[in-house]
Short mmCIF file of C-alpha atoms in Angstrom, two decimals:
data_model
loop_
_atom_site.label_atom_id
_atom_site.label_comp_id
_atom_site.label_asym_id
_atom_site.label_seq_id
_atom_site.Cartn_x
_atom_site.Cartn_y
_atom_site.Cartn_z
CA UNK B 15 -0.30 0.42 0.03
CA UNK B 16 1.29 3.80 -1.39
CA UNK B 17 1.10 6.37 1.60
CA UNK B 18 0.33 9.37 0.93
CA UNK B 19 1.67 12.42 2.25
CA UNK B 20 1.17 15.88 2.41
CA UNK B 21 3.98 18.71 2.79
CA UNK B 22 3.56 21.28 4.83
CA UNK B 23 6.72 23.96 5.27
CA UNK B 24 7.14 27.81 4.55
CA UNK B 25 10.14 27.19 3.00
CA UNK B 26 9.93 25.72 -0.11
CA UNK B 27 13.81 23.98 -0.77
CA UNK B 28 12.51 22.15 2.59
CA UNK B 29 9.84 20.86 1.21
CA UNK B 30 11.69 19.43 -1.62
CA UNK B 31 14.24 18.41 0.31
CA UNK B 32 11.75 15.57 1.89
CA UNK B 33 9.95 15.46 -1.25
CA UNK B 34 13.06 13.78 -2.64
CA UNK B 35 13.84 12.37 0.70
CA UNK B 36 10.26 10.86 0.76
CA UNK B 37 9.49 9.42 -2.67
CA UNK B 38 13.40 7.35 -2.75
CA UNK B 39 10.69 4.75 -1.20
CA UNK B 40 8.33 3.04 -3.56
CA UNK B 41 5.61 2.79 -0.73
CA UNK B 42 5.40 7.06 -0.32
CA UNK B 43 3.90 9.25 -2.54
CA UNK B 44 4.20 12.73 -1.57
CA UNK B 45 0.37 14.24 -2.70
CA UNK B 46 0.76 17.65 -2.05
CA UNK B 47 2.49 20.61 -0.61
CA UNK B 48 1.35 23.83 1.53
CA UNK B 49 3.42 26.65 2.61
CA UNK B 50 1.34 27.88 5.42
CA UNK B 51 -1.33 26.47 7.54
CA UNK B 52 -4.60 27.33 5.42
CA UNK B 53 -3.36 26.29 3.03
CA UNK B 54 -2.35 23.17 4.27
CA UNK B 55 -5.99 22.39 5.89
CA UNK B 56 -7.04 23.16 2.43
CA UNK B 57 -4.80 20.50 0.59
CA UNK B 58 -5.62 18.17 3.12
CA UNK B 59 -9.64 18.30 2.67
CA UNK B 60 -8.55 17.61 -1.03
CA UNK B 61 -5.92 15.01 -1.23
CA UNK B 62 -6.77 12.97 2.01
CA UNK B 63 -3.08 12.62 2.66
CA UNK B 64 -2.75 9.63 4.95
CA UNK B 65 -0.32 11.79 6.64
CA UNK B 66 0.54 15.41 6.84
CA UNK B 67 4.24 16.76 7.77
CA UNK B 68 3.56 19.69 9.22
CA UNK B 69 5.94 22.79 10.37
CA UNK B 70 5.21 24.70 13.69
CA UNK B 71 6.46 28.21 12.58
CA UNK B 72 4.90 29.19 9.77
CA UNK B 73 3.61 32.42 8.87
CA UNK B 74 -0.40 33.35 9.15
CA UNK B 75 -1.64 30.18 10.49
CA UNK B 76 0.92 27.72 12.35
CA UNK B 77 1.73 24.70 12.21
CA UNK B 78 -0.13 23.48 15.68
CA UNK B 79 -3.41 25.39 14.73
CA UNK B 80 -3.42 23.59 11.37
CA UNK B 81 -3.13 19.91 13.39
CA UNK B 82 -6.59 20.97 15.89
CA UNK B 83 -8.73 21.84 12.90
CA UNK B 84 -7.34 18.72 10.75
CA UNK B 85 -7.78 16.72 13.41
CA UNK B 86 -10.95 17.81 14.91
CA UNK B 87 -12.75 17.58 11.56
CA UNK B 88 -14.89 14.84 11.22
CA UNK B 89 -14.69 14.70 7.36
CA UNK B 90 -10.33 13.42 7.97
CA UNK B 91 -11.13 10.41 10.20
CA UNK B 92 -8.15 9.35 8.77
CA UNK B 93 -5.33 11.31 8.59
CA UNK B 94 -2.26 11.74 10.93
CA UNK B 95 -0.10 14.43 11.62
CA UNK B 96 3.88 14.38 12.42
CA UNK B 97 5.11 17.55 13.70
CA UNK B 98 8.16 18.34 12.13
CA UNK B 99 10.33 21.04 13.86
CA UNK B 100 13.79 23.02 13.88
CA UNK B 101 13.25 23.07 17.92
CA UNK B 102 13.57 21.33 20.83
CA UNK B 103 11.25 23.24 22.95
CA UNK B 104 9.02 21.62 25.09
CA UNK B 105 6.15 23.86 25.22
CA UNK B 106 6.77 22.44 21.46
CA UNK B 107 6.02 18.75 21.93
CA UNK B 108 3.30 19.22 24.35
CA UNK B 109 1.06 21.47 22.37
CA UNK B 110 1.68 19.10 19.27
CA UNK B 111 0.67 16.08 21.17
CA UNK B 112 -2.00 18.15 23.06
CA UNK B 113 -3.12 19.07 19.33
CA UNK B 114 -3.87 15.66 18.87
CA UNK B 115 -0.30 14.94 16.67
CA UNK B 116 0.78 11.50 16.32
CA UNK B 117 4.18 11.90 15.89
CA UNK B 118 6.91 15.08 16.35
CA UNK B 119 10.50 14.69 14.94
CA UNK B 120 13.06 17.33 14.91
CA UNK B 121 13.93 18.66 11.25
CA UNK B 122 17.62 16.78 10.89
CA UNK B 123 16.31 13.58 10.97
CA UNK B 124 17.89 10.98 9.86
CA UNK B 125 16.11 10.02 5.73
CA UNK B 126 15.52 6.61 6.87
CA UNK B 127 14.36 7.63 10.26
CA UNK B 128 12.36 9.68 8.33
CA UNK B 129 10.33 7.60 5.99
CA UNK B 130 10.39 5.04 8.73
CA UNK B 131 8.23 7.47 10.94
CA UNK B 132 5.54 8.22 7.89
CA UNK B 133 4.62 4.54 7.88
CA UNK B 134 4.70 4.01 11.33
CA UNK B 135 1.96 6.87 12.33
CA UNK B 136 0.22 5.28 8.54
CA UNK B 137 0.06 2.27 10.51
CA UNK B 138 -1.83 3.94 13.39
CA UNK B 139 1.64 4.07 15.69
CA UNK B 140 2.71 6.97 17.96
CA UNK B 141 6.19 7.85 17.11
CA UNK B 142 8.44 10.51 19.00
CA UNK B 143 11.99 11.58 18.26
CA UNK B 144 14.98 9.97 20.44
CA UNK B 145 15.90 12.98 22.05
CA UNK B 146 12.25 14.69 22.68
CA UNK B 147 11.05 10.88 23.89
CA UNK B 148 14.12 11.37 26.60
CA UNK B 149 13.17 15.04 27.45
CA UNK B 150 10.25 13.27 28.27
CA UNK B 151 11.01 10.81 30.44
CA UNK B 152 12.94 13.26 32.16
CA UNK B 153 10.25 15.86 32.82
CA UNK B 154 7.97 13.44 33.83
CA UNK B 155 10.38 11.23 36.47
CA UNK B 156 9.28 13.14 39.69
CA UNK B 157 5.64 13.34 38.66
CA UNK B 158 2.49 12.17 39.76
CA UNK B 159 1.11 8.69 38.80
CA UNK B 160 -1.57 8.77 36.24
CA UNK B 161 -5.32 8.27 37.24
CA UNK B 162 -6.30 4.80 36.22
CA UNK B 163 -3.04 2.97 35.80
CA UNK B 164 -4.23 1.35 38.89
CA UNK B 165 -6.96 -0.34 36.90
CA UNK B 166 -4.34 -1.94 33.95
CA UNK B 167 -3.98 -5.20 34.41
CA UNK B 168 -0.08 -6.68 34.38
CA UNK B 169 -0.35 -7.42 30.35
CA UNK B 170 -1.55 -4.13 29.81
CA UNK B 171 0.94 -2.62 32.43
CA UNK B 172 3.62 -4.42 29.97
CA UNK B 173 2.31 -3.28 26.09
CA UNK B 174 2.19 0.44 27.60
CA UNK B 175 5.68 0.26 28.13
CA UNK B 176 6.83 -1.61 25.06
CA UNK B 177 4.80 0.84 23.33
CA UNK B 178 6.47 3.65 24.97
CA UNK B 179 9.84 2.40 24.32
CA UNK B 180 8.84 2.92 20.24
CA UNK B 181 7.38 -1.31 19.68
CA UNK B 182 4.89 -1.86 17.24
CA UNK B 183 2.42 -3.97 17.83
CA UNK B 184 4.03 -6.85 15.83
CA UNK B 185 7.24 -5.96 17.94
CA UNK B 186 5.14 -6.09 21.30
CA UNK B 187 3.55 -9.33 20.33
CA UNK B 188 6.89 -10.91 19.51
CA UNK B 189 8.44 -9.64 22.81
CA UNK B 190 5.31 -11.45 24.87
CA UNK B 191 4.87 -13.89 22.69
CA UNK B 192 1.31 -13.13 21.95
CA UNK B 193 -0.21 -12.23 18.29
CA UNK B 194 -0.12 -8.34 16.99
CA UNK B 195 -4.05 -7.89 17.38
CA UNK B 196 -3.75 -9.04 20.88
CA UNK B 197 -1.22 -6.46 21.45
CA UNK B 198 -3.27 -4.13 19.69
CA UNK B 199 -6.51 -5.10 22.06
CA UNK B 200 -4.43 -4.55 25.23
CA UNK B 201 -3.26 -0.98 24.18
CA UNK B 202 -7.07 -0.07 23.37
CA UNK B 203 -7.85 -1.14 26.39
CA UNK B 204 -5.39 0.60 28.16
CA UNK B 205 -6.46 4.15 26.34
CA UNK B 206 -9.53 3.62 27.76
CA UNK B 207 -9.23 3.12 31.40
CA UNK B 208 -6.24 5.99 31.17
CA UNK B 209 -8.24 8.07 28.65
CA UNK B 210 -5.75 8.18 26.27
CA UNK B 211 -6.58 10.29 23.53
CA UNK B 212 -4.10 8.27 20.74
CA UNK B 213 -1.40 6.32 21.33
CA UNK B 214 0.88 9.40 20.74
CA UNK B 215 -0.80 10.73 24.26
CA UNK B 216 -0.82 7.05 25.77
CA UNK B 217 2.95 7.27 25.23
CA UNK B 218 2.98 10.24 27.19
CA UNK B 219 0.80 9.21 29.63
CA UNK B 220 3.00 5.78 30.93
CA UNK B 221 6.31 8.17 31.10
CA UNK B 222 4.43 10.42 33.21
CA UNK B 223 3.27 7.25 35.25
CA UNK B 224 6.48 5.89 35.52
CA UNK B 225 5.49 2.45 33.34
CA UNK B 226 7.71 3.84 30.67
CA UNK B 227 11.47 2.41 30.88
CA UNK B 228 14.41 3.90 28.27
CA UNK B 229 13.37 4.38 24.59
CA UNK B 230 14.25 2.06 22.22
CA UNK B 231 15.52 2.84 18.87
CA UNK B 232 13.49 0.70 15.96
#
């Protein structure tokens, strides 16, 4: 299956560079490019991409606002957003996740990691840049536990910890000796119990509650 991608960045050269990197993969197609948030929203509605790679700082409507509007649009239920930025500031990480983004990567991401991120998010998983993940762990290490964690079963806690470490449902299943479908069921039940909107938020909750260990790069 081909993953359709929309690129949103106010710098044409940045968009061109990402397009070249992404389209080196036979299973990824860039279907549209936007120079600002309003254009990103309009082109997302027109092209229905699987994944929108969204810059944060753009003129007019910024990337976070565009992300909120896209993900709140009932006509775009299948669209997922990965936020790309040159900034590692915590407020951007939190704001992106609160806006509903499924991923957060820095613009200096390696080409293979960029393509993998698109595939991972299109498949329904969450993805955070390793540097950002480490900052989240540090920020939440001394924080209070998330309400609801005590209701998780032992297996659900195991699955949440592995999801937070960056494993896909298939990898979680292999690690625990269960099927990918069962792993996904456990993750979904944990999301419901914790009130997590999506897997990205589940990852944050895992760090906050101490269920996450040291992240692993795939």
